[in-house]
mmCIF file of C-alpha atoms and ligand atoms in Angstrom:
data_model
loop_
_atom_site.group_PDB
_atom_site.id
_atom_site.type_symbol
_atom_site.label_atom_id
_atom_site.label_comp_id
_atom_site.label_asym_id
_atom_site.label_seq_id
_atom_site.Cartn_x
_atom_site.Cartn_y
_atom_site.Cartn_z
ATOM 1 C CA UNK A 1 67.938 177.080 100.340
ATOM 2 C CA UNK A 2 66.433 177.183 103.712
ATOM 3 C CA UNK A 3 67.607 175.302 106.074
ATOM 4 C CA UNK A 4 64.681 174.841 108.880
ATOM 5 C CA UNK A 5 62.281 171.641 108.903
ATOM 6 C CA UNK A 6 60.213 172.975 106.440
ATOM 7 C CA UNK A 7 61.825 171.287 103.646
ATOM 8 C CA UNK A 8 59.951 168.751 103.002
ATOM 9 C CA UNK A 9 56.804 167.536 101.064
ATOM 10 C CA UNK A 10 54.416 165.152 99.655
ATOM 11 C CA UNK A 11 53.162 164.294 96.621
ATOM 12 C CA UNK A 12 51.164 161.824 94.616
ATOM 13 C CA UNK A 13 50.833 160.493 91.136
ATOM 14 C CA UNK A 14 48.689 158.572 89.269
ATOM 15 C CA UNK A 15 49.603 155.990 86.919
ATOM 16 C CA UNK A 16 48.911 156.039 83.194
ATOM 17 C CA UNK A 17 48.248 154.168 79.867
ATOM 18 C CA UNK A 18 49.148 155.165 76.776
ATOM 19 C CA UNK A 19 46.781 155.249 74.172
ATOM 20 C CA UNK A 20 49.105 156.587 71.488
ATOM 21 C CA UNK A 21 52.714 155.207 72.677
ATOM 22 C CA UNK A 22 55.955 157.209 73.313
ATOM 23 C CA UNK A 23 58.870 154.422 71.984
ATOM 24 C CA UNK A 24 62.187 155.630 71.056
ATOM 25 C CA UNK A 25 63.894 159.233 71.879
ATOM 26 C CA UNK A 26 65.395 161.244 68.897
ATOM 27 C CA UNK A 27 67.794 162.399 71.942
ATOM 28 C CA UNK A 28 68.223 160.090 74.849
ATOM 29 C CA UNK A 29 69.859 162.421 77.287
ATOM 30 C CA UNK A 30 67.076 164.832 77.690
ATOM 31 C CA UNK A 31 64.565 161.983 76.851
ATOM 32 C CA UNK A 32 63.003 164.112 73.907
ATOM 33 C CA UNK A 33 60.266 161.567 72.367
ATOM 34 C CA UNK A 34 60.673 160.545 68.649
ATOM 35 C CA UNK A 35 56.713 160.890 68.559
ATOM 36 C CA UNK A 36 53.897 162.409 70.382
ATOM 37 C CA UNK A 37 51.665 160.540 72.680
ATOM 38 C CA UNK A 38 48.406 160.108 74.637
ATOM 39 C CA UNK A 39 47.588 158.573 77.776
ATOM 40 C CA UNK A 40 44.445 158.716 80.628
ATOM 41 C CA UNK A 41 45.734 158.688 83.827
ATOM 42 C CA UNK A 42 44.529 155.761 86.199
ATOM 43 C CA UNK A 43 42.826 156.833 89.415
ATOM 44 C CA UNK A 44 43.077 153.880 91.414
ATOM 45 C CA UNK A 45 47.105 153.197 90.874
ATOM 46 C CA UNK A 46 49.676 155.893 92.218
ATOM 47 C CA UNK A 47 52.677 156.560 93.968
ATOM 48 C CA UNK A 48 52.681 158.837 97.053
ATOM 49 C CA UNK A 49 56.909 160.085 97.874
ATOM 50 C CA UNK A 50 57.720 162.732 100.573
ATOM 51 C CA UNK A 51 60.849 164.183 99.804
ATOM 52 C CA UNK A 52 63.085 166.126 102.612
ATOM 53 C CA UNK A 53 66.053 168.152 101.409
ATOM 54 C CA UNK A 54 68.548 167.949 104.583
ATOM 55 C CA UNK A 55 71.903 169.648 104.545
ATOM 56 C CA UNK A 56 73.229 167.842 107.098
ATOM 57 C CA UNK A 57 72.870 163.997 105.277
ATOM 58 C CA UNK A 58 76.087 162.921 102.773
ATOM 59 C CA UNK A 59 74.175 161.773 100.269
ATOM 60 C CA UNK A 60 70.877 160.815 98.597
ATOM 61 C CA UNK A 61 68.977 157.735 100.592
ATOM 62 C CA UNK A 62 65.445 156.017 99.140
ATOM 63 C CA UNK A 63 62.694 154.342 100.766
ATOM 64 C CA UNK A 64 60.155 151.914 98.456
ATOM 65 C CA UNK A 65 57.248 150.611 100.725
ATOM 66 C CA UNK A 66 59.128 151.438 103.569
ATOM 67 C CA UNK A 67 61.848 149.240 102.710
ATOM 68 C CA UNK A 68 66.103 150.579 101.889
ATOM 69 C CA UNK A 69 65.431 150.795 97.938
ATOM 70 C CA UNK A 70 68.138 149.129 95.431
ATOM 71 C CA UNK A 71 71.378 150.509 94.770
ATOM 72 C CA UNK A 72 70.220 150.760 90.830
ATOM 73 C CA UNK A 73 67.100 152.794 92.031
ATOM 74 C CA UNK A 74 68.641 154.710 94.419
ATOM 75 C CA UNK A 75 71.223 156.222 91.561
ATOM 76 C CA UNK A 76 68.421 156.798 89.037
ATOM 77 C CA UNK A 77 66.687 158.926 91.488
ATOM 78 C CA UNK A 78 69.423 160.569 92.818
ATOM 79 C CA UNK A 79 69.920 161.470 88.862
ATOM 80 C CA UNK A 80 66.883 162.713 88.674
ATOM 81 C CA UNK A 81 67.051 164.810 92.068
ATOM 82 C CA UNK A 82 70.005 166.443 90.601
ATOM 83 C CA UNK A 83 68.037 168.119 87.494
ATOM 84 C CA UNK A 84 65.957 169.404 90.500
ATOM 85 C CA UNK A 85 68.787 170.127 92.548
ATOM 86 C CA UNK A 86 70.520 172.391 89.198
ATOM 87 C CA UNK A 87 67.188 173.679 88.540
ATOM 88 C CA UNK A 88 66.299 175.281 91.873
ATOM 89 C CA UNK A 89 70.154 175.722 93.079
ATOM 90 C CA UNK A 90 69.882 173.443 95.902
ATOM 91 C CA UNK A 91 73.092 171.749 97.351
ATOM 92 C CA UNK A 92 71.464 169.545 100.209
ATOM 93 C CA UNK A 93 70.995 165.832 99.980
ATOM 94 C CA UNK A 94 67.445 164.382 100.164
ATOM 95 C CA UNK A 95 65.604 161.798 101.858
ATOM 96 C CA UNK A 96 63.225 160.315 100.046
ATOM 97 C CA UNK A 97 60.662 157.884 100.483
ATOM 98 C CA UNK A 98 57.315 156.405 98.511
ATOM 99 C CA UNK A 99 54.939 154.163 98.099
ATOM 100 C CA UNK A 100 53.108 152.605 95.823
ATOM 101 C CA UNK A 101 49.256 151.515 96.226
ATOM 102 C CA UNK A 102 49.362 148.319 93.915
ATOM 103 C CA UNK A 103 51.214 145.553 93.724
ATOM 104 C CA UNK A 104 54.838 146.018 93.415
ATOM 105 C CA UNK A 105 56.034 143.447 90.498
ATOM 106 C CA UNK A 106 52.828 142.739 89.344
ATOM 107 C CA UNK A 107 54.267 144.377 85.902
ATOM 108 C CA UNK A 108 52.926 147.238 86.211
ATOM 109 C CA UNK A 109 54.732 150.624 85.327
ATOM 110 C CA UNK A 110 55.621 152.528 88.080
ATOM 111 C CA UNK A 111 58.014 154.431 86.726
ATOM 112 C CA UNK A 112 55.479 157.336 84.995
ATOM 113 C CA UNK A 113 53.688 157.650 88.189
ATOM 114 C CA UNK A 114 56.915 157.511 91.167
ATOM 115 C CA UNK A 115 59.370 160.257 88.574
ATOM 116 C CA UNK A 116 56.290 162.516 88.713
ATOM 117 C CA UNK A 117 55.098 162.328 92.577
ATOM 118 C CA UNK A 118 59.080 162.557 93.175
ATOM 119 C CA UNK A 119 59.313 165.772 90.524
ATOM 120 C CA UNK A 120 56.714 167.418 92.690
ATOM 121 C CA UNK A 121 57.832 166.252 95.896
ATOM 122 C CA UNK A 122 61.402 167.764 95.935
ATOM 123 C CA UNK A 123 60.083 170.949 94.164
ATOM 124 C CA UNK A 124 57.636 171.568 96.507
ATOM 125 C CA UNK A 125 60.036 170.819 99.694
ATOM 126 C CA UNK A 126 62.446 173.217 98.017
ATOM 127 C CA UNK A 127 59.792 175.878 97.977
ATOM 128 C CA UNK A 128 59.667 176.259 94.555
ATOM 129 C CA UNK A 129 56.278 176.677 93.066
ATOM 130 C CA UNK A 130 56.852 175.979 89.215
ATOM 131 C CA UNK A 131 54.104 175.764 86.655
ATOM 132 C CA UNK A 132 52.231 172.150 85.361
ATOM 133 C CA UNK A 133 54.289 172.898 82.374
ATOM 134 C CA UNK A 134 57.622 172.371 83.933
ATOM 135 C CA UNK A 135 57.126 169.962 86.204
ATOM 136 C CA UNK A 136 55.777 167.845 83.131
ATOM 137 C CA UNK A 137 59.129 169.177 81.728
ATOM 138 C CA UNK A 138 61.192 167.865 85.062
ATOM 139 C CA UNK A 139 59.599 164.639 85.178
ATOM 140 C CA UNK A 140 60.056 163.354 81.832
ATOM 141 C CA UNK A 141 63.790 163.452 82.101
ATOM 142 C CA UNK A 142 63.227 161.102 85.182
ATOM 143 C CA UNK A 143 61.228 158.801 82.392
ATOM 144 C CA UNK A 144 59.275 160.033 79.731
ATOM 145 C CA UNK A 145 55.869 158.556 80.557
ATOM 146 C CA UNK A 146 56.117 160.813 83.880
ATOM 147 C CA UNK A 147 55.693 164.112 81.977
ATOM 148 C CA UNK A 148 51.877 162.617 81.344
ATOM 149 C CA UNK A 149 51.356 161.755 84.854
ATOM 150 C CA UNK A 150 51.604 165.383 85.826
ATOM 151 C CA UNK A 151 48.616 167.179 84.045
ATOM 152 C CA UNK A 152 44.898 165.454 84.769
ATOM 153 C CA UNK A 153 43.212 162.983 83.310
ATOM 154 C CA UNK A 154 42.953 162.297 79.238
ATOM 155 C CA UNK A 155 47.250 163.871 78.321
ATOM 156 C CA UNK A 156 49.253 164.850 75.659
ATOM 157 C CA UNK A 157 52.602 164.691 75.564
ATOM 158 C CA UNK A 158 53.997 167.555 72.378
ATOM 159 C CA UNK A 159 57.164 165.774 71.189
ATOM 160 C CA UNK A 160 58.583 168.929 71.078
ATOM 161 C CA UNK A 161 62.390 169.219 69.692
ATOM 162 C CA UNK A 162 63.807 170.949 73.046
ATOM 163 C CA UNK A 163 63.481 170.387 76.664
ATOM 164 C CA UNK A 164 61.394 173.257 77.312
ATOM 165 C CA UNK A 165 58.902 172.328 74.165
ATOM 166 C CA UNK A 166 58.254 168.674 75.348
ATOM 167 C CA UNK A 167 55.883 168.601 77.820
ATOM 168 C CA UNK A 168 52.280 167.357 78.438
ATOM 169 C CA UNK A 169 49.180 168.663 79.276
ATOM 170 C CA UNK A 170 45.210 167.772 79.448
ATOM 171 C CA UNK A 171 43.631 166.976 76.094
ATOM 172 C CA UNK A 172 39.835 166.533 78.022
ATOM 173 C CA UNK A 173 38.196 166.993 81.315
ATOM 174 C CA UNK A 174 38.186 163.690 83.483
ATOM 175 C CA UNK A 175 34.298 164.108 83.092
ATOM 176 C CA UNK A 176 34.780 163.924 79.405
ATOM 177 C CA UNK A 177 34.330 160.090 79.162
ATOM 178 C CA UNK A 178 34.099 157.691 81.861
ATOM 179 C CA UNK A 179 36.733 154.681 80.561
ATOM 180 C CA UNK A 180 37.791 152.194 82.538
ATOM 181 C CA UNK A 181 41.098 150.124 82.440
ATOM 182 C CA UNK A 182 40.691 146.416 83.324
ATOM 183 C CA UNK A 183 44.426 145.021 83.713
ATOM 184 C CA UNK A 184 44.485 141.403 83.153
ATOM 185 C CA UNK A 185 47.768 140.652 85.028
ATOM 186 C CA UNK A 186 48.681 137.558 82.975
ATOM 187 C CA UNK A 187 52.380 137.269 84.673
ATOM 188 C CA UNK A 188 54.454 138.764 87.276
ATOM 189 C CA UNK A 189 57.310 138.717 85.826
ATOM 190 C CA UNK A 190 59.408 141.229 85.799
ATOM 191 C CA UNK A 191 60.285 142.486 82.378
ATOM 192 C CA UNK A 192 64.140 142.151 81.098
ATOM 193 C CA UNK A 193 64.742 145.140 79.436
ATOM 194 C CA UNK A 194 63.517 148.189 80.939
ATOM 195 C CA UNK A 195 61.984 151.074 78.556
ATOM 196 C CA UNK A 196 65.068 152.711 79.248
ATOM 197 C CA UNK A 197 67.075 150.290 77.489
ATOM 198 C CA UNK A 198 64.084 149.565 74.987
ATOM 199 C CA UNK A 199 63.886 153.206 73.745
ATOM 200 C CA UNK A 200 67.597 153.117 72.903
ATOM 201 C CA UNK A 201 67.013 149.891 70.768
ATOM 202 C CA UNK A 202 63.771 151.105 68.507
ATOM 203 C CA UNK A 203 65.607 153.015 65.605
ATOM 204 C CA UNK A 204 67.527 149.610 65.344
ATOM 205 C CA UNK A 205 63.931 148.121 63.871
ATOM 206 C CA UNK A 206 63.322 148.630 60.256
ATOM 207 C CA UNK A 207 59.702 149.720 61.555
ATOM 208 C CA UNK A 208 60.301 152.180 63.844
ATOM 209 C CA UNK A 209 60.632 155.024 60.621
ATOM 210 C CA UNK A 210 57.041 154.031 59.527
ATOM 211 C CA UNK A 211 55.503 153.645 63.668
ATOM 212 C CA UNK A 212 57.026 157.400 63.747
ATOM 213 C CA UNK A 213 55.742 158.452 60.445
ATOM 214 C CA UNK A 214 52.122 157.549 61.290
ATOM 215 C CA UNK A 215 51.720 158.762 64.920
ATOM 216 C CA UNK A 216 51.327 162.158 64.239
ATOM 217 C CA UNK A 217 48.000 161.206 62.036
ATOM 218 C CA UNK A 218 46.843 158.251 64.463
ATOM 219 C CA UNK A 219 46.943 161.047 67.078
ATOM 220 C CA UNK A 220 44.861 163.204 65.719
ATOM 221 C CA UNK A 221 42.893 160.733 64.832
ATOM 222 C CA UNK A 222 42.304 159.304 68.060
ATOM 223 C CA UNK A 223 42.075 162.927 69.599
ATOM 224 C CA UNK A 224 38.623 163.334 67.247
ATOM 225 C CA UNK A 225 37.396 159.827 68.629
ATOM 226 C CA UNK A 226 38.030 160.918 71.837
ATOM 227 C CA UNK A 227 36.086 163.944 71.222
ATOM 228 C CA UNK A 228 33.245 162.456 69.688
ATOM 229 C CA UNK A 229 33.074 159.053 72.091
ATOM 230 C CA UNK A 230 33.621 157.095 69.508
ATOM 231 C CA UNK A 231 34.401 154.062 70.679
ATOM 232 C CA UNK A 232 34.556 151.830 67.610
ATOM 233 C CA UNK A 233 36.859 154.409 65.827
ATOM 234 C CA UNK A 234 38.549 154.523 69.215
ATOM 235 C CA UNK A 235 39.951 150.787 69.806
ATOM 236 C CA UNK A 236 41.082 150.097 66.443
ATOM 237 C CA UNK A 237 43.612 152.942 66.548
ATOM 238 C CA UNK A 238 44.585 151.873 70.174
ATOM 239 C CA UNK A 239 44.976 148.055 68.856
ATOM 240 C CA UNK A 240 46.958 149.660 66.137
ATOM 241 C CA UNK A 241 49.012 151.829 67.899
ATOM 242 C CA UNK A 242 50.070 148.872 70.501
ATOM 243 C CA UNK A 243 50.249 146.566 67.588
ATOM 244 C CA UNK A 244 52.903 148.866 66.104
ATOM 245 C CA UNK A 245 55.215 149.451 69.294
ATOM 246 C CA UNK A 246 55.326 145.660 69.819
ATOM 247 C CA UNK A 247 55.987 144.938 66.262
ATOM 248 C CA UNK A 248 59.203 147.427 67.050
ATOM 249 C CA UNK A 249 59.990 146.021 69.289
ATOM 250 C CA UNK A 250 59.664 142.471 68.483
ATOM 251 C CA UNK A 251 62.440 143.455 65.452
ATOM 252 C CA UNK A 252 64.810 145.127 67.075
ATOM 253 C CA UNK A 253 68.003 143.894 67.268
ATOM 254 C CA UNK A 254 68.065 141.830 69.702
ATOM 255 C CA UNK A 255 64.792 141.735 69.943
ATOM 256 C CA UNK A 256 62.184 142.113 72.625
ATOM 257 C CA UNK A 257 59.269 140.165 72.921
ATOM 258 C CA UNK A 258 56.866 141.369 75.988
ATOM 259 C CA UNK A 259 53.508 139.275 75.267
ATOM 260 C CA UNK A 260 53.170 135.894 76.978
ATOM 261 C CA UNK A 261 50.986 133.328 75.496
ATOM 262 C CA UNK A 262 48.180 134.155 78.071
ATOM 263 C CA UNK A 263 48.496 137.832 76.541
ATOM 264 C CA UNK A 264 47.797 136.946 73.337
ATOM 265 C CA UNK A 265 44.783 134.585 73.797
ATOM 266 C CA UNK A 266 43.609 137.972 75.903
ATOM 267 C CA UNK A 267 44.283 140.068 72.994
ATOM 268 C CA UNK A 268 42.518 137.647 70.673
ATOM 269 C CA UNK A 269 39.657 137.603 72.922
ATOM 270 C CA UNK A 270 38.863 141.208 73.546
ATOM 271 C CA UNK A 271 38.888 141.428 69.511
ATOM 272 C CA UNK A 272 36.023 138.756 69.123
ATOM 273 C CA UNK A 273 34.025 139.864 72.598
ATOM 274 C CA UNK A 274 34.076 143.461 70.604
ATOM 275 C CA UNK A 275 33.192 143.026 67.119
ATOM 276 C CA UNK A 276 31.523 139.636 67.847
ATOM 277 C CA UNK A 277 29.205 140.312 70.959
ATOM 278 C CA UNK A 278 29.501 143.952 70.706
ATOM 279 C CA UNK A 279 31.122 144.273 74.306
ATOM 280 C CA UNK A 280 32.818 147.983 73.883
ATOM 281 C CA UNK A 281 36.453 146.878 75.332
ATOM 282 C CA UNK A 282 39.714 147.115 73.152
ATOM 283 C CA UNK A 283 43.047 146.243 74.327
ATOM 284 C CA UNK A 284 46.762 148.057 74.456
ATOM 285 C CA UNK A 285 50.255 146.285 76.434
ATOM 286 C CA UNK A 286 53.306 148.499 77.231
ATOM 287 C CA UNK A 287 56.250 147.384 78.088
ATOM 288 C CA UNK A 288 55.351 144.020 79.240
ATOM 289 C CA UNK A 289 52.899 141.091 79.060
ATOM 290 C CA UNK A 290 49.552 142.401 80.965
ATOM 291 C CA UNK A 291 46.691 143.414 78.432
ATOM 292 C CA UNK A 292 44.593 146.732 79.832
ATOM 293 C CA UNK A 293 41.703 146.018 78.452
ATOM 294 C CA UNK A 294 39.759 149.817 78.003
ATOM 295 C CA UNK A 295 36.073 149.939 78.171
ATOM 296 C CA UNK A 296 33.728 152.460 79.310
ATOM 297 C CA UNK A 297 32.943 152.075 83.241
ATOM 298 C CA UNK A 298 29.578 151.462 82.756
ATOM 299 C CA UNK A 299 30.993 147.955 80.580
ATOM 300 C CA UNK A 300 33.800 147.181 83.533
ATOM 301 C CA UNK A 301 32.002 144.076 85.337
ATOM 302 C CA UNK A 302 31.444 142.489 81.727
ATOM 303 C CA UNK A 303 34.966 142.215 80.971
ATOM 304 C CA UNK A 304 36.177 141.690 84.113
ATOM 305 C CA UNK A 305 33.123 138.527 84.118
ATOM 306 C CA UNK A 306 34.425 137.722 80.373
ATOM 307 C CA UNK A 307 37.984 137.638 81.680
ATOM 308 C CA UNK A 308 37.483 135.072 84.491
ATOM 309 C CA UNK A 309 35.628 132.892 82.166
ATOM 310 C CA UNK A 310 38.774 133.027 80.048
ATOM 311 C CA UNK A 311 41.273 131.873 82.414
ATOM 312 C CA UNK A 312 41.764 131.406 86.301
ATOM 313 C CA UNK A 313 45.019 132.049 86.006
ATOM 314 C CA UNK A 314 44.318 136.093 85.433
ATOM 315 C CA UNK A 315 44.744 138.853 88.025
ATOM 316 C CA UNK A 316 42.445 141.587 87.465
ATOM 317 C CA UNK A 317 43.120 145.431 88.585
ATOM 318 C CA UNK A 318 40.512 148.217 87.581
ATOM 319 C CA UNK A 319 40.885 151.786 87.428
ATOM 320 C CA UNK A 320 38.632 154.701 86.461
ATOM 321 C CA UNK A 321 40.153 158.059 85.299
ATOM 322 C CA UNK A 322 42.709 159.660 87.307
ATOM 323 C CA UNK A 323 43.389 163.559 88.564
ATOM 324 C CA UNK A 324 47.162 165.048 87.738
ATOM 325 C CA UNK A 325 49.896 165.087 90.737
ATOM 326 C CA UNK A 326 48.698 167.240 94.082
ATOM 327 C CA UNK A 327 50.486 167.492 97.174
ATOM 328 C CA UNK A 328 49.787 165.730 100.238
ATOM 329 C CA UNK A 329 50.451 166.694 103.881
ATOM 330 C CA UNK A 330 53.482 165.984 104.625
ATOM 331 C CA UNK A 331 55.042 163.267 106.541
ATOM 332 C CA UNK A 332 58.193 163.089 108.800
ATOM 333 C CA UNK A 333 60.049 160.144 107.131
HETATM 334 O O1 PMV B 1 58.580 156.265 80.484
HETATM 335 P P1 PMV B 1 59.234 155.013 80.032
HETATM 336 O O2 PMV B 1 60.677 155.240 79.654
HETATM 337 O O3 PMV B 1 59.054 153.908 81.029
HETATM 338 O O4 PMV B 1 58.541 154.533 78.675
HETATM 339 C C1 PMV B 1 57.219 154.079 78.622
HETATM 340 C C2 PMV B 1 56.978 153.339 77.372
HETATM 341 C C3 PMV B 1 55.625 152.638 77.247
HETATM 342 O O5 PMV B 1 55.019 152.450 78.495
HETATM 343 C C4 PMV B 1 55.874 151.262 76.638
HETATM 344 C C5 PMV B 1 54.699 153.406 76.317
HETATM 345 C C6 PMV B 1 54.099 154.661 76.872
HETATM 346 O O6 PMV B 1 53.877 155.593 76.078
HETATM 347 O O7 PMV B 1 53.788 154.727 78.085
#
């Protein structure tokens, strides 16, 4: 480990929505999926962390928009910093710090995109140059999601049964298909249980076995929609798919119910504004009670015009289709 000013780094991460959703780990500690996924990363939300491994600093300390992070944060990404720290044989503390570009609290997952800028961060300030494979690797035992936010644009996550065999990587070229994702923010609320906590509750639902059993074909299937732009075969199986988590969800035990009213009435909506006016938009919620609404770009002002009309009470962020993690210059922080 060097010990000069060089070691530190930038990087940023986009954001992403899952198309096919990861819920519930067949083994918690390494955060090995119980299904595969799918996800497009989102170009206009991500998290930019500079990391700075200094010997001479006790311990750990985090930054979030430039303000001393929680104590609960702080030890999750000190967690995570020492998988990095075994992996590259580094015994120095880091600095860290990172922001986000949207709204903090405006329940929207940050988690995917701030594990996988701080994965590449505090490899890349240790000098390590590791391949897209194992960073995706790194980053999913920060959280799961993050192993998507490494690779570009349209993901897959491969459940894989070890923690060198679960990783993600590009399905399609960003150029593939232009799709938007219109987030109606229907509450700011921030959720109560955390997808941490979530995950460990799914195999407690009667439904999780049959959600599991069928993602492997609803994959595949959405992989050949994907491939074909079809967008009518496309939204039902991402309707299904987040139809299926929440119904998990909404029987574990204890349960978890994410949607707000508002969310449903959006749901309902985007259904009849599809197959009734033949607006191409479907809809798909993670952990929480905004609805992304995914249309092409080219159909982005009608929904976000159809949305206002709906309700007032409706935030609205848009996003286009993101690129994987890069480094940044780095900044002194
Ligand atoms: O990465 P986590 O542990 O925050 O889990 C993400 C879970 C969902 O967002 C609900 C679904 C998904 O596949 O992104």
């Amino acid at each position: 480990m060097p010990t000069d000013s060089n070691n530190i780094a930038s990087a940023r991460a986009h954001s992403n929505i899952a198309f096919i959703k990861y819920w519930g780990n067949r083994n918690h500690r390494l955060r090995l999926p119980a299904n595969a996924s799918l996800s497009m990363n989102l170009s206009e939300l991500h998290t930019t962390t500079t990391v700075e491994w200094l010997p001479t600093l006790d311990a750990d300390t985090l930054a979030i928009n430039g303000a001393a992070a929680s104590q609960a944060a702080l030890d999750r990404v000190s967690a995570h910093l020492d998988v990095i720290r075994r992996r590259l044989g580094i015994r120095a503390s880091a600095r860290v710090s990172s922001t986000n570009n949207f709204p903090m609290g405006a329940g929207i997952a940050s988690s995917a995109s701030a594990f996988a800028a701080l994965t590449l961060a505090a490899v890349a300030a240790g000098r390590a140059n590791l391949r897209e494979r194992e960073l995706s690797t790194l980053a999913r035992m920060g959280s799961g999601s993050a192993a998507r936010s490494i690779p570009p644009a349209f993901v897959e996550w491969h459940a894989g049964d070890t923690h060198e065999s679960s990783y993600a990587e590009a399905f399609v070229h960003r150029d593939h298909w232009a799709l938007a994702d219109v987030v109606a923010v229907v509450s700011r609320r921030h959720k109560q249980t955390g997808s941490t906590a979530g995950h460990r509750e799914a195999d407690s639902s009667v439904l999780q076995s049959a959600r599991v059993a069928g993602a492997d074909q609803r994959l595949a299937d959405i992989k050949a929609a994907i491939k074909s732009r079809d967008f009518g075969a496309f939204a039902e199986i991402v309707e299904e798919d987040s139809n299926l988590m929440h119904a998990v969800m909404m029987t574990s035990k204890p349960p978890l119910f994410y949607w707000d009213p508002l969310s449903l009435r959006v749901m309902q909506a985007v259904r009849d504004w599809r197959l009734g006016d033949g607006l191409r938009v479907c809809y798909t919620l993670d952990a929480g009670p905004n609805v992304h609404c995914i249309c092409e770009a080219a159909d982005a002002a009608a929904v976000v015009a159809k949305l206002r009309e709906l309700s007032p009470d409706i935030e609205i962020l848009q996003s286009g289709v993101g690129r994987g993690a890069c480094l940044m210059p780095a900044k002194a922080v």
